[in-house]
Tab-separated table of C-alpha atoms in Angstrom:
chain	number	residue	atom	x	y	z
F	14	MET	CA	-39.817	27.352	-29.295
F	15	HIS	CA	-36.616	27.200	-27.346
F	16	ILE	CA	-35.034	30.451	-26.227
F	17	ASN	CA	-32.540	31.142	-23.466
F	18	LYS	CA	-32.354	34.927	-23.489
F	19	PHE	CA	-34.022	37.745	-25.356
F	20	ARG	CA	-34.308	41.517	-25.253
F	21	ILE	CA	-37.295	43.801	-25.197
F	22	SER	CA	-37.318	47.253	-26.768
F	23	ALA	CA	-35.792	50.270	-25.050
F	24	MET	CA	-39.243	51.878	-24.853
F	25	ALA	CA	-40.667	48.809	-23.108
F	26	THR	CA	-37.640	48.673	-20.798
F	27	GLY	CA	-38.253	52.237	-19.619
F	28	GLN	CA	-41.934	51.632	-19.050
F	29	VAL	CA	-41.272	48.333	-17.255
F	30	ARG	CA	-38.972	50.183	-14.840
F	31	ILE	CA	-41.585	52.834	-14.160
F	32	ILE	CA	-44.359	50.282	-13.636
F	33	SER	CA	-42.098	48.179	-11.417
F	34	GLN	CA	-41.392	51.152	-9.175
F	35	ARG	CA	-45.006	52.310	-9.050
F	36	ALA	CA	-46.544	48.906	-8.463
F	37	GLY	CA	-43.786	47.276	-6.428
F	38	LEU	CA	-43.365	44.387	-8.877
F	39	THR	CA	-40.268	42.836	-10.396
F	40	PRO	CA	-39.695	43.430	-14.120
F	41	ASN	CA	-40.377	39.791	-14.979
F	42	LEU	CA	-43.803	39.955	-13.311
F	43	VAL	CA	-44.600	43.185	-15.131
F	44	CYS	CA	-43.685	41.497	-18.437
F	45	ARG	CA	-45.826	38.454	-17.617
F	46	MET	CA	-48.784	40.704	-16.863
F	47	ALA	CA	-48.083	42.683	-20.030
F	48	MET	CA	-48.079	39.531	-22.153
F	49	LEU	CA	-51.385	38.345	-20.713
F	50	SER	CA	-52.959	41.768	-21.101
F	51	SER	CA	-51.835	41.923	-24.717
F	52	PHE	CA	-52.946	38.344	-25.429
F	53	GLU	CA	-56.411	39.333	-24.255
F	54	ALA	CA	-56.457	42.129	-26.856
F	55	GLY	CA	-55.811	39.679	-29.714
F	56	PRO	CA	-53.160	39.373	-32.423
F	57	VAL	CA	-50.516	42.074	-32.802
F	58	ALA	CA	-49.571	43.925	-35.932
F	59	GLY	CA	-46.766	46.291	-36.694
F	60	THR	CA	-43.036	46.330	-36.586
F	61	LEU	CA	-40.764	45.921	-33.654
F	62	GLU	CA	-38.662	48.723	-32.251
F	63	ASP	CA	-34.934	48.241	-31.955
F	64	THR	CA	-34.197	45.732	-29.206
F	65	THR	CA	-30.421	46.153	-29.033
F	66	LYS	CA	-30.645	48.648	-26.157
F	67	GLY	CA	-33.503	47.093	-24.219
F	68	GLN	CA	-33.432	44.935	-21.133
F	69	GLU	CA	-32.338	41.347	-21.569
F	70	PHE	CA	-34.304	38.601	-19.875
F	71	ASN	CA	-33.354	35.052	-19.138
F	72	ALA	CA	-36.285	33.030	-20.496
F	73	TYR	CA	-36.581	30.973	-17.337
F	74	THR	CA	-36.710	34.114	-15.192
F	75	LEU	CA	-39.484	35.495	-17.343
F	76	PHE	CA	-41.555	32.362	-17.886
F	77	GLY	CA	-40.564	30.095	-15.014
F	78	ASP	CA	-41.979	26.617	-15.352
F	79	PHE	CA	-44.789	28.051	-17.489
F	80	HIS	CA	-42.684	28.516	-20.647
F	81	PRO	CA	-44.712	25.976	-22.707
F	82	LEU	CA	-47.981	27.546	-21.544
F	83	PHE	CA	-46.968	31.081	-22.556
F	84	ILE	CA	-45.750	29.880	-25.957
F	85	ASP	CA	-48.967	27.915	-26.549
F	86	LEU	CA	-51.015	30.976	-25.579
F	87	LEU	CA	-48.951	33.073	-27.984
F	88	LYS	CA	-49.524	30.601	-30.818
F	89	TYR	CA	-53.241	30.392	-30.064
F	90	VAL	CA	-53.701	34.165	-29.990
F	91	GLU	CA	-51.657	34.752	-33.127
F	92	PHE	CA	-52.580	31.768	-35.271
F	93	GLY	CA	-55.559	30.082	-33.630
F	94	LEU	CA	-53.783	26.738	-33.558
F	95	VAL	CA	-51.255	25.550	-31.038
F	96	ASP	CA	-49.885	22.760	-33.261
F	97	ARG	CA	-49.003	25.000	-36.197
F	98	LYS	CA	-45.296	25.085	-37.022
F	99	VAL	CA	-43.958	28.617	-36.873
F	100	ALA	CA	-40.349	29.744	-37.043
F	101	ASP	CA	-38.830	30.587	-33.670
F	102	SER	CA	-37.769	33.996	-34.977
F	103	GLU	CA	-41.400	34.804	-35.888
F	104	LEU	CA	-42.655	33.708	-32.464
F	105	LEU	CA	-39.966	35.706	-30.712
F	106	GLU	CA	-40.835	38.842	-32.681
F	107	ARG	CA	-44.531	38.417	-31.874
F	108	LEU	CA	-43.712	37.833	-28.227
F	109	ARG	CA	-41.738	41.080	-28.116
F	110	LEU	CA	-44.604	42.909	-29.816
F	111	HIS	CA	-47.023	41.553	-27.218
F	112	ILE	CA	-44.751	42.661	-24.383
F	113	ASP	CA	-44.446	46.133	-25.921
F	114	ARG	CA	-48.202	46.499	-26.382
F	115	GLY	CA	-48.978	45.053	-22.967
F	116	VAL	CA	-46.497	47.339	-21.225
F	117	ARG	CA	-48.131	50.345	-22.888
F	118	GLN	CA	-51.533	49.100	-21.652
F	119	LEU	CA	-50.261	48.558	-18.113
F	120	ALA	CA	-48.500	51.932	-17.976
F	121	VAL	CA	-51.911	53.571	-18.163
F	122	ARG	CA	-53.562	51.256	-15.661
F	123	LEU	CA	-50.942	50.673	-12.955
F	124	LYS	CA	-50.040	53.650	-10.804
F	125	SER	CA	-49.792	51.971	-7.382
F	126	PRO	CA	-49.781	48.544	-5.708
F	127	GLU	CA	-53.537	48.901	-5.174
F	128	ASP	CA	-53.997	49.080	-8.933
F	129	VAL	CA	-52.307	45.670	-9.241
F	130	ALA	CA	-54.874	44.174	-6.872
F	131	ASP	CA	-57.703	45.796	-8.846
F	132	LEU	CA	-56.286	44.476	-12.105
F	133	ILE	CA	-55.967	40.949	-10.723
F	134	SER	CA	-59.509	41.024	-9.365
F	135	GLU	CA	-60.706	41.990	-12.865
F	136	GLY	CA	-59.186	38.778	-14.159
F	137	VAL	CA	-56.336	40.149	-16.283
């Protein structure tokens, strides 16, 4: 999957800002943590909220050099196979759903920088 930029939902954008302020993290780190937290919970279901008003991310800023790793993790969680051919639009929608779900999970768990350390020590 090759993407340059993409948007998350407005709901996720608001929660990312709150978490960023509480935990002292940049939005891209919050989204990375959200993806991993959501991946741990398994495949996502549902429909995506409107993303036209959400924050836009440069893919490299979000993934860094780990872009292939995050996409392979996404494919593995969603489909069980990394080599399966899936349309980029489907992967992008699932990625957004994982970010949305993960941000909701983190919003409950992260209230301060100390909570980030606790979360990391738990292995998430």
